[in-house]
Structures are given as structure tokens and as C-alpha cells.
GROMACS .gro file of C-alpha atoms in nm:
model
  513
    1MET     CA    1  -0.765   3.308   2.504
    2ALA     CA    2  -0.538   3.060   2.722
    3LYS     CA    3  -0.781   2.776   2.634
    4ASN     CA    4  -0.768   2.881   2.260
    5PHE     CA    5  -0.407   2.863   2.256
    6GLN     CA    6  -0.385   2.534   2.431
    7ASP     CA    7  -0.619   2.369   2.163
    8TYR     CA    8  -0.433   2.539   1.894
    9TYR     CA    9  -0.086   2.396   1.999
   10LEU     CA   10  -0.235   2.055   2.146
   11ASN     CA   11  -0.398   1.977   1.806
   12THR     CA   12  -0.071   2.119   1.620
   13VAL     CA   13   0.122   1.860   1.815
   14THR     CA   14  -0.104   1.569   1.760
   15GLN     CA   15  -0.159   1.608   1.410
   16ARG     CA   16   0.213   1.638   1.360
   17VAL     CA   17   0.264   1.319   1.516
   18GLY     CA   18  -0.012   1.160   1.305
   19ALA     CA   19   0.145   1.302   1.022
   20ASN     CA   20   0.478   1.173   1.086
   21MET     CA   21   0.350   0.834   1.182
   22TYR     CA   22   0.154   0.809   0.854
   23SER     CA   23   0.486   0.923   0.647
   24ASP     CA   24   0.686   0.675   0.834
   25GLY     CA   25   0.418   0.406   0.747
   26VAL     CA   26   0.416   0.494   0.385
   27ARG     CA   27   0.809   0.497   0.352
   28HIS     CA   28   0.834   0.172   0.530
   29SER     CA   29   0.562   0.012   0.300
   30LEU     CA   30   0.686   0.122  -0.006
   31ALA     CA   31   1.037  -0.034   0.098
   32LEU     CA   32   0.879  -0.386   0.184
   33PRO     CA   33   0.923  -0.686  -0.062
   34TYR     CA   34   0.672  -0.716  -0.338
   35SER     CA   35   0.561  -1.053  -0.206
   36VAL     CA   36   0.390  -0.865   0.087
   37PHE     CA   37   0.165  -0.672  -0.136
   38GLU     CA   38   0.085  -0.958  -0.394
   39ASP     CA   39  -0.178  -1.141  -0.178
   40GLN     CA   40  -0.331  -0.822  -0.019
   41ARG     CA   41  -0.665  -0.665  -0.118
   42SER     CA   42  -0.669  -0.334  -0.268
   43GLY     CA   43  -0.636  -0.053   0.000
   44GLU     CA   44  -0.551  -0.266   0.279
   45THR     CA   45  -0.228  -0.127   0.358
   46LEU     CA   46  -0.360   0.218   0.314
   47ASN     CA   47  -0.652   0.163   0.547
   48ILE     CA   48  -0.428   0.042   0.830
   49LEU     CA   49  -0.201   0.338   0.782
   50GLN     CA   50  -0.492   0.583   0.781
   51LYS     CA   51  -0.664   0.405   1.083
   52ALA     CA   52  -0.357   0.393   1.287
   53ARG     CA   53  -0.321   0.771   1.236
   54ILE     CA   54  -0.670   0.901   1.315
   55ASP     CA   55  -0.710   0.661   1.636
   56GLY     CA   56  -0.359   0.746   1.739
   57GLU     CA   57  -0.458   1.121   1.719
   58LYS     CA   58  -0.761   1.089   1.908
   59PHE     CA   59  -0.618   0.914   2.185
   60LEU     CA   60  -0.333   1.137   2.230
   61LEU     CA   61  -0.578   1.429   2.205
   62SER     CA   62  -0.800   1.287   2.482
   63PHE     CA   63  -0.499   1.148   2.709
   64ILE     CA   64  -0.357   1.530   2.735
   65ASN     CA   65  -0.691   1.670   2.768
   66ILE     CA   66  -0.836   1.418   3.030
   67ALA     CA   67  -0.562   1.194   3.169
   68PHE     CA   68  -0.300   1.475   3.201
   69ILE     CA   69  -0.525   1.722   3.385
   70SER     CA   70  -0.629   1.429   3.605
   71LEU     CA   71  -0.271   1.373   3.685
   72ILE     CA   72  -0.209   1.728   3.774
   73GLY     CA   73  -0.512   1.727   3.992
   74PHE     CA   74  -0.424   1.391   4.149
   75VAL     CA   75  -0.096   1.519   4.251
   76PHE     CA   76  -0.211   1.849   4.383
   77ALA     CA   77  -0.486   1.678   4.585
   78VAL     CA   78  -0.238   1.402   4.730
   79VAL     CA   79   0.000   1.663   4.838
   80TYR     CA   80  -0.274   1.852   4.996
   81ALA     CA   81  -0.407   1.535   5.184
   82LEU     CA   82  -0.038   1.439   5.288
   83THR     CA   83  -0.028   1.784   5.477
   84VAL     CA   84  -0.394   1.731   5.640
   85TYR     CA   85  -0.379   1.360   5.742
   86TRP     CA   86  -0.190   1.071   5.550
   87ALA     CA   87  -0.485   0.819   5.532
   88ILE     CA   88  -0.669   1.055   5.314
   89ALA     CA   89  -0.389   1.071   5.068
   90LEU     CA   90  -0.364   0.684   5.089
   91LEU     CA   91  -0.718   0.649   5.021
   92TYR     CA   92  -0.690   0.886   4.725
   93VAL     CA   93  -0.423   0.653   4.558
   94LEU     CA   94  -0.629   0.356   4.616
   95ILE     CA   95  -0.920   0.488   4.466
   96VAL     CA   96  -0.720   0.588   4.130
   97ILE     CA   97  -0.564   0.247   4.125
   98ILE     CA   98  -0.888   0.091   4.173
   99VAL     CA   99  -1.091   0.282   3.921
  100GLY     CA  100  -0.793   0.244   3.698
  101SER     CA  101  -0.755  -0.127   3.703
  102LEU     CA  102  -1.122  -0.181   3.692
  103SER     CA  103  -1.163   0.022   3.375
  104SER     CA  104  -0.844  -0.140   3.246
  105ILE     CA  105  -1.013  -0.488   3.267
  106LEU     CA  106  -1.343  -0.438   3.153
  107SER     CA  107  -1.211  -0.237   2.860
  108ARG     CA  108  -1.025  -0.556   2.710
  109LYS     CA  109  -1.337  -0.686   2.544
  110ILE     CA  110  -1.360  -0.327   2.362
  111LYS     CA  111  -1.020  -0.404   2.201
  112ILE     CA  112  -1.115  -0.743   2.066
  113ILE     CA  113  -1.410  -0.603   1.917
  114GLN     CA  114  -1.220  -0.279   1.784
  115GLN     CA  115  -0.991  -0.568   1.617
  116SER     CA  116  -1.277  -0.726   1.456
  117ILE     CA  117  -1.405  -0.397   1.327
  118ILE     CA  118  -1.080  -0.311   1.187
  119ARG     CA  119  -1.069  -0.643   0.985
  120GLU     CA  120  -1.419  -0.590   0.850
  121THR     CA  121  -1.359  -0.229   0.748
  122SER     CA  122  -1.042  -0.312   0.572
  123ALA     CA  123  -1.228  -0.587   0.400
  124LEU     CA  124  -1.503  -0.347   0.294
  125SER     CA  125  -1.256  -0.126   0.185
  126GLY     CA  126  -1.090  -0.363  -0.047
  127SER     CA  127  -1.434  -0.456  -0.170
  128THR     CA  128  -1.544  -0.118  -0.253
  129THR     CA  129  -1.225  -0.060  -0.414
  130GLU     CA  130  -1.239  -0.357  -0.645
  131SER     CA  131  -1.618  -0.273  -0.732
  132LEU     CA  132  -1.537   0.069  -0.823
  133ARG     CA  133  -1.194  -0.040  -1.031
  134ASN     CA  134  -1.427  -0.291  -1.207
  135ILE     CA  135  -1.727  -0.057  -1.263
  136GLU     CA  136  -1.726  -0.117  -1.627
  137LEU     CA  137  -1.789  -0.518  -1.585
  138VAL     CA  138  -2.062  -0.413  -1.309
  139LYS     CA  139  -2.251  -0.197  -1.504
  140SER     CA  140  -2.226  -0.400  -1.821
  141LEU     CA  141  -2.361  -0.698  -1.658
  142GLY     CA  142  -2.605  -0.520  -1.459
  143LEU     CA  143  -2.459  -0.632  -1.124
  144ALA     CA  144  -2.502  -0.325  -0.936
  145ASP     CA  145  -2.768  -0.431  -0.710
  146GLN     CA  146  -2.575  -0.751  -0.617
  147GLU     CA  147  -2.264  -0.556  -0.549
  148VAL     CA  148  -2.476  -0.310  -0.328
  149GLY     CA  149  -2.595  -0.638  -0.135
  150ARG     CA  150  -2.251  -0.777  -0.085
  151LEU     CA  151  -2.133  -0.444   0.040
  152ASN     CA  152  -2.436  -0.368   0.264
  153ASN     CA  153  -2.378  -0.736   0.425
  154SER     CA  154  -2.024  -0.599   0.526
  155THR     CA  155  -2.166  -0.278   0.647
  156ASP     CA  156  -2.435  -0.463   0.860
  157LYS     CA  157  -2.148  -0.663   1.022
  158ILE     CA  158  -1.960  -0.358   1.097
  159LEU     CA  159  -2.275  -0.180   1.243
  160ALA     CA  160  -2.349  -0.477   1.456
  161LEU     CA  161  -2.002  -0.491   1.597
  162GLU     CA  162  -1.995  -0.117   1.638
  163LEU     CA  163  -2.327  -0.149   1.852
  164LYS     CA  164  -2.178  -0.413   2.022
  165LYS     CA  165  -1.901  -0.225   2.142
  166LEU     CA  166  -2.122   0.082   2.209
  167LYS     CA  167  -2.318  -0.159   2.477
  168TYR     CA  168  -1.974  -0.255   2.640
  169LEU     CA  169  -1.890   0.125   2.650
  170ARG     CA  170  -2.190   0.217   2.809
  171SER     CA  171  -2.160  -0.085   3.055
  172LEU     CA  172  -1.820   0.053   3.139
  173ALA     CA  173  -1.924   0.401   3.193
  174PHE     CA  174  -2.220   0.308   3.434
  175VAL     CA  175  -1.970   0.068   3.636
  176GLN     CA  176  -1.713   0.327   3.637
  177GLY     CA  177  -1.940   0.597   3.741
  178THR     CA  178  -2.093   0.398   4.006
  179THR     CA  179  -1.773   0.273   4.146
  180ILE     CA  180  -1.633   0.628   4.156
  181ASN     CA  181  -1.959   0.767   4.360
  182PHE     CA  182  -1.953   0.495   4.576
  183LEU     CA  183  -1.563   0.540   4.679
  184ARG     CA  184  -1.643   0.931   4.670
  185THR     CA  185  -1.905   0.841   4.928
  186CYS     CA  186  -1.695   0.648   5.128
  187ILE     CA  187  -1.427   0.868   5.158
  188LEU     CA  188  -1.667   1.162   5.247
  189PHE     CA  189  -1.804   0.940   5.546
  190PHE     CA  190  -1.445   0.882   5.651
  191MET     CA  191  -1.352   1.248   5.663
  192LEU     CA  192  -1.671   1.305   5.865
  193TYR     CA  193  -1.565   1.052   6.108
  194LEU     CA  194  -1.211   1.244   6.108
  195ILE     CA  195  -1.405   1.564   6.194
  196PHE     CA  196  -1.601   1.397   6.491
  197ASN     CA  197  -1.261   1.256   6.612
  198ARG     CA  198  -1.124   1.592   6.607
  199THR     CA  199  -0.834   1.466   6.367
  200ILE     CA  200  -0.922   1.721   6.104
  201THR     CA  201  -1.100   2.053   6.123
  202PHE     CA  202  -1.417   2.144   5.937
  203GLY     CA  203  -1.214   2.365   5.743
  204GLU     CA  204  -0.974   2.126   5.607
  205PHE     CA  205  -1.275   1.896   5.556
  206PHE     CA  206  -1.439   2.164   5.331
  207ALA     CA  207  -1.101   2.232   5.131
  208LEU     CA  208  -1.035   1.851   5.091
  209TYR     CA  209  -1.406   1.822   4.945
  210ILE     CA  210  -1.378   2.112   4.723
  211TYR     CA  211  -1.003   1.961   4.580
  212SER     CA  212  -1.187   1.628   4.533
  213PHE     CA  213  -1.365   1.735   4.251
  214VAL     CA  214  -1.044   1.823   4.107
  215LEU     CA  215  -0.963   1.457   4.127
  216PHE     CA  216  -1.293   1.289   4.059
  217GLY     CA  217  -1.424   1.490   3.789
  218PRO     CA  218  -1.174   1.392   3.545
  219LEU     CA  219  -1.193   1.035   3.667
  220GLN     CA  220  -1.533   1.031   3.540
  221GLU     CA  221  -1.409   1.094   3.186
  222LEU     CA  222  -1.145   0.811   3.216
  223GLY     CA  223  -1.370   0.581   3.013
  224THR     CA  224  -1.343   0.789   2.708
  225VAL     CA  225  -0.973   0.778   2.742
  226ILE     CA  226  -0.939   0.424   2.783
  227ASN     CA  227  -1.188   0.369   2.483
  228ASN     CA  228  -0.969   0.566   2.273
  229TYR     CA  229  -0.663   0.385   2.402
  230ARG     CA  230  -0.828   0.038   2.301
  231GLU     CA  231  -0.918   0.157   1.967
  232ALA     CA  232  -0.564   0.312   1.926
  233GLN     CA  233  -0.424  -0.015   2.056
  234ALA     CA  234  -0.614  -0.223   1.803
  235ALA     CA  235  -0.486  -0.022   1.501
  236LEU     CA  236  -0.156   0.040   1.621
  237GLU     CA  237  -0.123  -0.358   1.629
  238ARG     CA  238  -0.178  -0.365   1.292
  239TYR     CA  239   0.052  -0.070   1.212
  240GLN     CA  240   0.323  -0.221   1.420
  241LYS     CA  241   0.265  -0.546   1.216
  242ILE     CA  242   0.361  -0.341   0.870
  243MET     CA  243   0.649  -0.159   1.058
  244GLY     CA  244   0.781  -0.498   1.184
  245THR     CA  245   0.792  -0.660   0.851
  246ALA     CA  246   1.148  -0.690   0.731
  247LEU     CA  247   1.228  -0.456   0.450
  248GLU     CA  248   1.365  -0.567   0.112
  249PRO     CA  249   1.734  -0.662   0.181
  250THR     CA  250   1.993  -0.434   0.056
  251PRO     CA  251   2.361  -0.530   0.063
  252VAL     CA  252   2.558  -0.282   0.308
  253SER     CA  253   2.839  -0.248   0.055
  254ALA     CA  254   2.689  -0.340  -0.267
  255PRO     CA  255   2.905  -0.326  -0.587
  256GLN     CA  256   2.800  -0.061  -0.839
  257ILE     CA  257   2.676  -0.245  -1.135
  258GLY     CA  258   2.710   0.032  -1.372
  259ASP     CA  259   2.505   0.075  -1.704
  260LEU     CA  260   2.324  -0.252  -1.747
  261ARG     CA  261   2.502  -0.449  -2.044
  262GLU     CA  262   2.440  -0.821  -1.973
  263ILE     CA  263   2.170  -1.032  -1.798
  264ALA     CA  264   2.209  -1.399  -1.730
  265PHE     CA  265   1.999  -1.672  -1.572
  266GLU     CA  266   2.172  -1.943  -1.467
  267ASN     CA  267   2.000  -2.288  -1.382
  268VAL     CA  268   1.726  -2.064  -1.227
  269SER     CA  269   1.405  -2.231  -1.061
  270PHE     CA  270   1.156  -2.062  -0.891
  271LYS     CA  271   0.840  -2.148  -0.666
  272TYR     CA  272   0.578  -1.897  -0.536
  273PRO     CA  273   0.570  -1.946  -0.130
  274SER     CA  274   0.222  -2.075  -0.159
  275ALA     CA  275   0.254  -2.288  -0.451
  276SER     CA  276   0.282  -2.664  -0.457
  277HIS     CA  277   0.494  -2.669  -0.774
  278ASN     CA  278   0.770  -2.480  -0.956
  279SER     CA  279   0.665  -2.163  -1.186
  280LEU     CA  280   1.010  -2.200  -1.356
  281GLU     CA  281   1.244  -2.503  -1.394
  282ASP     CA  282   1.646  -2.491  -1.490
  283ILE     CA  283   1.596  -2.153  -1.698
  284ASN     CA  284   1.909  -2.049  -1.875
  285PHE     CA  285   1.959  -1.764  -2.102
  286THR     CA  286   2.179  -1.463  -2.155
  287ALA     CA  287   2.060  -1.107  -2.297
  288MET     CA  288   2.335  -0.872  -2.408
  289VAL     CA  289   2.290  -0.492  -2.508
  290GLY     CA  290   2.147  -0.451  -2.847
  291GLU     CA  291   1.949  -0.788  -2.831
  292THR     CA  292   1.587  -0.843  -2.819
  293ILE     CA  293   1.507  -1.147  -2.619
  294ALA     CA  294   1.145  -1.299  -2.648
  295PHE     CA  295   0.962  -1.573  -2.410
  296VAL     CA  296   0.645  -1.710  -2.565
  297GLY     CA  297   0.411  -2.017  -2.456
  298PRO     CA  298   0.082  -2.104  -2.364
  299SER     CA  299  -0.086  -1.963  -2.061
  300GLY     CA  300   0.030  -2.082  -1.709
  301SER     CA  301   0.383  -2.142  -1.888
  302GLY     CA  302   0.576  -1.922  -1.656
  303LYS     CA  303   0.627  -1.600  -1.852
  304THR     CA  304   0.493  -1.367  -1.576
  305SER     CA  305   0.699  -1.528  -1.317
  306LEU     CA  306   0.998  -1.487  -1.525
  307VAL     CA  307   0.943  -1.108  -1.546
  308LYS     CA  308   0.921  -1.082  -1.197
  309LEU     CA  309   1.251  -1.244  -1.151
  310LEU     CA  310   1.404  -1.035  -1.415
  311VAL     CA  311   1.320  -0.710  -1.250
  312SER     CA  312   1.412  -0.848  -0.904
  313LEU     CA  313   1.080  -0.872  -0.742
  314TYR     CA  314   1.130  -1.196  -0.627
  315GLU     CA  315   1.457  -1.398  -0.584
  316PRO     CA  316   1.487  -1.750  -0.737
  317ARG     CA  317   1.471  -2.069  -0.537
  318ASN     CA  318   1.771  -2.232  -0.702
  319GLY     CA  319   2.033  -2.098  -0.945
  320LYS     CA  320   2.167  -1.745  -1.017
  321ILE     CA  321   2.052  -1.425  -1.180
  322LEU     CA  322   2.358  -1.194  -1.287
  323TYR     CA  323   2.340  -0.833  -1.380
  324ASN     CA  324   2.667  -0.756  -1.547
  325ASN     CA  325   2.808  -1.060  -1.387
  326VAL     CA  326   2.691  -0.964  -1.020
  327GLY     CA  327   2.460  -1.185  -0.853
  328SER     CA  328   2.090  -1.050  -0.768
  329LEU     CA  329   2.166  -1.095  -0.387
  330ASP     CA  330   2.478  -0.865  -0.403
  331ILE     CA  331   2.330  -0.572  -0.604
  332ASP     CA  332   2.145  -0.284  -0.480
  333LYS     CA  333   1.787  -0.321  -0.626
  334ARG     CA  334   1.724   0.035  -0.637
  335GLU     CA  335   1.990   0.113  -0.856
  336LEU     CA  336   1.896  -0.179  -1.092
  337ARG     CA  337   1.532  -0.058  -1.114
  338LYS     CA  338   1.632   0.304  -1.213
  339GLN     CA  339   1.759   0.127  -1.541
  340ILE     CA  340   1.432  -0.050  -1.607
  341GLY     CA  341   1.130   0.029  -1.830
  342PHE     CA  342   0.821  -0.133  -1.814
  343VAL     CA  343   0.512  -0.178  -2.048
  344THR     CA  344   0.251  -0.388  -1.927
  345GLN     CA  345  -0.071  -0.522  -2.070
  346ASP     CA  346  -0.290  -0.332  -1.827
  347THR     CA  347  -0.156   0.015  -1.888
  348GLN     CA  348  -0.170   0.234  -1.573
  349LEU     CA  349  -0.234   0.605  -1.669
  350PHE     CA  350  -0.308   0.875  -1.406
  351ALA     CA  351  -0.580   1.119  -1.440
  352GLY     CA  352  -0.400   1.448  -1.560
  353SER     CA  353  -0.232   1.574  -1.854
  354ILE     CA  354   0.004   1.375  -2.089
  355ARG     CA  355   0.292   1.571  -1.955
  356GLU     CA  356   0.202   1.467  -1.613
  357ASN     CA  357   0.174   1.109  -1.689
  358LEU     CA  358   0.510   1.110  -1.854
  359LEU     CA  359   0.693   1.315  -1.594
  360PHE     CA  360   0.599   1.053  -1.310
  361VAL     CA  361   0.901   0.859  -1.420
  362ASN     CA  362   1.133   1.155  -1.457
  363PRO     CA  363   1.026   1.457  -1.321
  364SER     CA  364   1.332   1.674  -1.428
  365ALA     CA  365   1.263   1.592  -1.810
  366THR     CA  366   1.247   1.867  -2.049
  367ASP     CA  367   0.958   1.936  -2.284
  368GLU     CA  368   1.210   1.827  -2.564
  369GLU     CA  369   1.260   1.518  -2.424
  370LEU     CA  370   0.898   1.455  -2.352
  371LEU     CA  371   0.836   1.538  -2.728
  372ASP     CA  372   1.119   1.308  -2.840
  373VAL     CA  373   0.984   1.007  -2.645
  374LEU     CA  374   0.641   1.084  -2.766
  375HIS     CA  375   0.784   1.072  -3.149
  376ARG     CA  376   0.949   0.757  -3.090
  377SER     CA  377   0.657   0.593  -2.954
  378SER     CA  378   0.443   0.714  -3.260
  379CYS     CA  379   0.227   0.934  -3.067
  380ASP     CA  380   0.253   1.239  -3.309
  381SER     CA  381  -0.116   1.173  -3.384
  382LEU     CA  382  -0.241   1.187  -3.062
  383LEU     CA  383  -0.050   1.531  -3.002
  384SER     CA  384  -0.203   1.648  -3.318
  385ARG     CA  385  -0.557   1.531  -3.212
  386SER     CA  386  -0.499   1.689  -2.869
  387ASP     CA  387  -0.402   2.029  -2.993
  388VAL     CA  388  -0.718   2.062  -3.201
  389SER     CA  389  -0.933   1.940  -2.937
  390THR     CA  390  -0.800   2.190  -2.683
  391GLY     CA  391  -0.795   2.478  -2.918
  392HIS     CA  392  -0.423   2.549  -2.823
  393ALA     CA  393  -0.164   2.538  -3.067
  394ASN     CA  394   0.160   2.329  -2.959
  395LYS     CA  395   0.019   2.259  -2.628
  396GLY     CA  396  -0.048   1.895  -2.668
  397LEU     CA  397   0.163   1.793  -2.379
  398ASP     CA  398  -0.081   1.970  -2.128
  399THR     CA  399  -0.384   1.796  -2.289
  400VAL     CA  400  -0.572   1.620  -2.013
  401ILE     CA  401  -0.626   1.267  -2.099
  402GLY     CA  402  -0.883   1.021  -1.958
  403GLU     CA  403  -1.167   1.130  -1.726
  404GLY     CA  404  -1.262   1.497  -1.800
  405GLY     CA  405  -1.040   1.514  -2.114
  406VAL     CA  406  -0.956   1.343  -2.432
  407LYS     CA  407  -1.048   1.017  -2.455
  408VAL     CA  408  -0.758   0.770  -2.580
  409SER     CA  409  -0.780   0.432  -2.746
  410GLY     CA  410  -0.616   0.107  -2.588
  411GLY     CA  411  -0.346   0.189  -2.866
  412GLU     CA  412  -0.296   0.532  -2.765
  413LYS     CA  413  -0.283   0.430  -2.391
  414GLN     CA  414   0.021   0.163  -2.495
  415ARG     CA  415   0.198   0.420  -2.698
  416ILE     CA  416   0.214   0.652  -2.390
  417SER     CA  417   0.313   0.369  -2.178
  418ILE     CA  418   0.609   0.308  -2.421
  419ALA     CA  419   0.693   0.681  -2.399
  420ARG     CA  420   0.707   0.682  -2.042
  421ALA     CA  421   0.935   0.372  -2.035
  422LEU     CA  422   1.162   0.524  -2.286
  423LEU     CA  423   1.166   0.874  -2.080
  424ARG     CA  424   1.342   0.680  -1.792
  425LYS     CA  425   1.640   0.609  -2.070
  426PRO     CA  426   1.648   0.240  -1.957
  427LYS     CA  427   1.887  -0.001  -2.026
  428LEU     CA  428   1.633  -0.294  -1.996
  429LEU     CA  429   1.311  -0.238  -2.174
  430VAL     CA  430   1.043  -0.519  -2.098
  431PHE     CA  431   0.734  -0.553  -2.294
  432ASP     CA  432   0.507  -0.774  -2.086
  433GLU     CA  433   0.197  -0.883  -2.304
  434ALA     CA  434   0.191  -0.523  -2.434
  435THR     CA  435  -0.041  -0.607  -2.717
  436SER     CA  436  -0.243  -0.893  -2.592
  437SER     CA  437  -0.546  -0.683  -2.559
  438LEU     CA  438  -0.527  -0.471  -2.876
  439ASP     CA  439  -0.707  -0.563  -3.216
  440SER     CA  440  -0.489  -0.678  -3.474
  441ILE     CA  441  -0.440  -0.349  -3.685
  442THR     CA  442  -0.335  -0.165  -3.362
  443GLU     CA  443  -0.133  -0.448  -3.241
  444LYS     CA  444   0.070  -0.415  -3.592
  445GLU     CA  445   0.092  -0.054  -3.510
  446ILE     CA  446   0.244  -0.095  -3.155
  447THR     CA  447   0.440  -0.407  -3.279
  448SER     CA  448   0.619  -0.187  -3.526
  449THR     CA  449   0.681   0.082  -3.244
  450MET     CA  450   0.839  -0.165  -3.040
  451ARG     CA  451   1.046  -0.316  -3.305
  452ALA     CA  452   1.200   0.054  -3.384
  453VAL     CA  453   1.254   0.096  -2.994
  454SER     CA  454   1.442  -0.234  -2.976
  455GLU     CA  455   1.635  -0.189  -3.292
  456ALA     CA  456   1.799   0.120  -3.151
  457GLY     CA  457   2.074  -0.094  -3.006
  458ASN     CA  458   2.140   0.092  -2.688
  459LEU     CA  459   1.933  -0.132  -2.467
  460ILE     CA  460   1.834  -0.478  -2.372
  461SER     CA  461   1.464  -0.565  -2.474
  462ILE     CA  462   1.283  -0.832  -2.337
  463LEU     CA  463   0.937  -0.929  -2.498
  464ILE     CA  464   0.698  -1.160  -2.309
  465ALA     CA  465   0.414  -1.253  -2.554
  466HIS     CA  466   0.145  -1.504  -2.639
  467ARG     CA  467   0.085  -1.353  -2.992
  468LEU     CA  468   0.391  -1.476  -3.196
  469SER     CA  469   0.340  -1.216  -3.457
  470THR     CA  470   0.509  -0.967  -3.216
  471VAL     CA  471   0.846  -1.118  -3.150
  472MET     CA  472   0.916  -1.236  -3.504
  473HIS     CA  473   1.197  -0.966  -3.501
  474ALA     CA  474   1.365  -1.109  -3.181
  475THR     CA  475   1.707  -1.211  -3.168
  476ARG     CA  476   1.632  -1.532  -3.005
  477ILE     CA  477   1.287  -1.638  -2.887
  478TYR     CA  478   1.236  -1.894  -2.594
  479VAL     CA  479   0.956  -2.103  -2.592
  480LEU     CA  480   0.839  -2.202  -2.225
  481GLU     CA  481   0.595  -2.486  -2.155
  482ARG     CA  482   0.512  -2.608  -1.821
  483ALA     CA  483   0.783  -2.389  -1.648
  484LYS     CA  484   1.071  -2.513  -1.873
  485VAL     CA  485   1.204  -2.390  -2.206
  486VAL     CA  486   1.135  -2.643  -2.467
  487GLU     CA  487   1.258  -2.482  -2.758
  488THR     CA  488   1.512  -2.199  -2.875
  489GLY     CA  489   1.579  -2.014  -3.160
  490THR     CA  490   1.482  -1.745  -3.414
  491HIS     CA  491   1.149  -1.720  -3.554
  492GLN     CA  492   1.260  -1.878  -3.885
  493GLU     CA  493   1.453  -2.134  -3.721
  494LEU     CA  494   1.129  -2.233  -3.465
  495ILE     CA  495   0.893  -2.261  -3.764
  496LEU     CA  496   1.099  -2.496  -3.936
  497LYS     CA  497   1.106  -2.738  -3.658
  498ASP     CA  498   0.805  -2.974  -3.574
  499GLY     CA  499   0.752  -2.820  -3.203
  500ILE     CA  500   0.523  -2.610  -2.985
  501TYR     CA  501   0.630  -2.290  -3.169
  502LYS     CA  502   0.526  -2.413  -3.508
  503ALA     CA  503   0.188  -2.537  -3.364
  504MET     CA  504   0.124  -2.192  -3.204
  505TRP     CA  505   0.215  -2.016  -3.520
  506ARG     CA  506  -0.008  -2.233  -3.741
  507GLU     CA  507  -0.301  -2.177  -3.479
  508GLN     CA  508  -0.278  -1.814  -3.487
  509ILE     CA  509  -0.195  -1.763  -3.856
  510GLY     CA  510  -0.430  -1.992  -3.957
  511GLU     CA  511  -0.186  -2.187  -4.192
  512ARG     CA  512  -0.314  -2.482  -4.342
  513THR     CA  513  -0.152  -2.807  -4.404
   0.00000   0.00000   0.00000
């Protein structure tokens, strides 16, 4: 019973430590700058946090079960040996030092191998995630066998490293066991010598011999503890690298910007850390509440970079970005982002009901608020179809969408995304290529929805688009080319100019000269 209680409380403590470690890692990771994640493979951070938790728990469990018991046995044996003959106690201490040092030196190679295993495992996790995420492409092109082969290559590398580690572990166990048995035999002969020399009695010899099992028995398991330590050390180094990464800077006494009424870019230039040239150069514009500002241009002109600066994922290299006349470096970005609604090209919906997808951004919203934003986003037909498919009147909000539920089209996904953005009651609403992957009919419907939302007049609307038909209603349109603003005006003003906008318009609309 005592053993059961010990195991219960020991497992409770170690799992609580692991859970706290994982929670701290997640909390810290979510507070890191966006740039940390942009170049990472999918699932890499999650793999590091999970590995650190698992290996940390395993080491802590083995340490308490083996090393802690060994320590108690060591202290008991040494104290008793001191009462019999001091030299025996000294030998006990030397044996522990020799075995511990030898195991530590020989196990360094295990740490190096474990680091390689973790790297390969992280890469495999990322590759698998990417393959499953792009399963439609993989299946459509018949690339399943190719992907299996690619993933198997990574698995084979990990297997080879694991076998290599196993070989070192067996070698370590053999050397450690041989050393312990040799030293144990030496101390046995030494005590026999002391008996014949009448330094100790046979009873004391027998007692010391029995007590030596308390010391040498757990020492045989020291290799397991050291292996777990090396594995945990390799995992915790990567974990510590995450925890040691500087958080996104937040001013100590950031001024309250209040409701967002104005955004201004003043001579803003930006370059990615790994890029050789600027993504944006000398950008100037102002956006006020009630205005709809559009940015258009060919691919690679800097539209996506501008959005990342706009929502403060990056800071400009030169110039200033002002929110209500407060610089981006001086504000609390969390306060700013609570006022932002975002609709992207690749709509991210979660497996679950329509209600759950909307409540993700505003958990306290009422059903009336949910239905209101769905109506404003032209989702009434989706709710009606949902009611019919479920067979329950007035329960469209609880209808599961996606896998295992109602299948929604690309346009319906975008409408839900718009509704989700509106539920935040944003002061800045960003549409980033929101219709680029839709057909022309659906695009027209979504554009009508976007226009109705923008014309409400209680927020700043920013449109990023390649299709010019979606920005015709904008208050001002900025045309980007090669990182610079080359034209500015309304739709009517720009098509009267003989510039890039007119050329793009004629190409897209099919106007003949």
C-alpha cells in the first residue's frame, strides 16, 4: 500500500511539473514576435514543447525512484562505515565518484545523438503535418507513394540514430556494471584483509557486506537515470532556446490609444531580415474612420508586407506608423489587435459548429449578436440550409460544418470569416485578398458584402486585392509596384490616367482599344 501511495504522489508531482512546463512554454511561445514563427516548419514549436515535457517527466521520475533512493542508501552505508572503520567509508565515496564520473563522460555521446534524433523528429513532424495539410494535392496528383517514401527516409534516419543510441547505452551499461562489480570485489577483499588484520569483526564485515547492496544495487540502475538525463538535457536545451527568446516588446507605460480613429504611414520602408532588398519603400497614406482604403498591384509589389506592418506583426525599418497619432513602438499591441478584424484569402475554419467558429473570437457573444453578424455577412441562406440539413428548426448556429457536417463552399467560408471578423466589433477591418480564390459570381456576392460592411461608416476598412473589381467603391486606391506607391486616386480617377491601374483594369475586364 505504501508503494502504491508513493507511486501515486510521485506520478502526480512529475505530471504536474510537466504540465506547468508545457503551459509556460505555450504562454511564452504565443507572446513571441511573429517573425520567430514565419520561417519555422509546421508543428516544430509544438514538437519541442511536447518532447521537453515527456523527457522532463521521465527523468524526474527515474531520478526520484533511483537516484534519490541511492542517495539515502549511500548516506546510510557511509555513516555506518564511519562507525566501523573510516577507510571503508572513504572507499564508498570514491566508488560513487568513480562510477558517476565514468557514466557522465561516457553518456555525453548519447546527448549528441539525442539532439540529432530531436532535430530529425521535428523535421518528420513538420513534413507529416504538411503532407496531411495538403492531402488534396497529394491525392489529386497521385503523390501518396512519393510522400510515403520521403517520410520513410526520415523515419529510417531516426531509426538508425535510435539504434546507434541503443548501442552506446548497452556499452555504457556494460562498462558501468563491470566497473561496479570490480570495485565491489576490491572493497570485499579489503574488508577481508581488515578481518584478518583484526581491524573489524566478522559481524561488522557481514553487516557492511549486506549494507553494500543498498549502495551498489541502485548504482546498477544509474545508467538509466543518466540516459534519461541526457535525453531530457537535449530536449530542455531546445525548450530553453524558446524560453530564452525575447518576447514581443511592450512599453512599460504605454499610452491608451482608445478607439482607433486614424492610421498613418509616414515615409515607411520595410525589409525582411533575410531579404536583400526592401519590400516597401517610402510609403505614405492616412486612413480615417469611415474610409475604405485599397491597395492593389501585381504579385510581389508589397501588399502582403503592408498588411503585416498594418497589424503590427513587424516594425518598419524606416519611417513611422501612427495609430491615433501614437507611434507603433509606443503602443500596447495587444490593445491594438483587439480592435482588428481580419479576413484572409485562406479562410481558417475550425472543426465544429458555426457557433463555435464565431465564438472563437468573442466567447461572450450572445445568440442575437451571432445572428446579427451572420445576417450582415449575407449568411442567411447558409443558416436556412443548415436548419434543413439538421432537421431542427432555429438551430442553424449549432450545425457542424466541414468534416462530419454540412459542406460549405468557398464563398460561404468567406462569409463566415467576415461574420467572425465583425463579431469582434473591430475599428479596423482588413480584407487581405479575400476573394482571390473565388469564382466571378461568388466574388461579386462577397464584394457586395464587403461593400455593405465598409459603408457602415463606423470603422476603417483596408482592402488588399489583385482583382480591381473588388475595390471600385474604395475611398482611395493606392497602386503598388516594386515596393512603391506609383498611383493614387479613386477608381474613376485612375482609369482616366494612362498608368498601371488602367492597364490592369483593361486586362482584367477585357476592354478593347
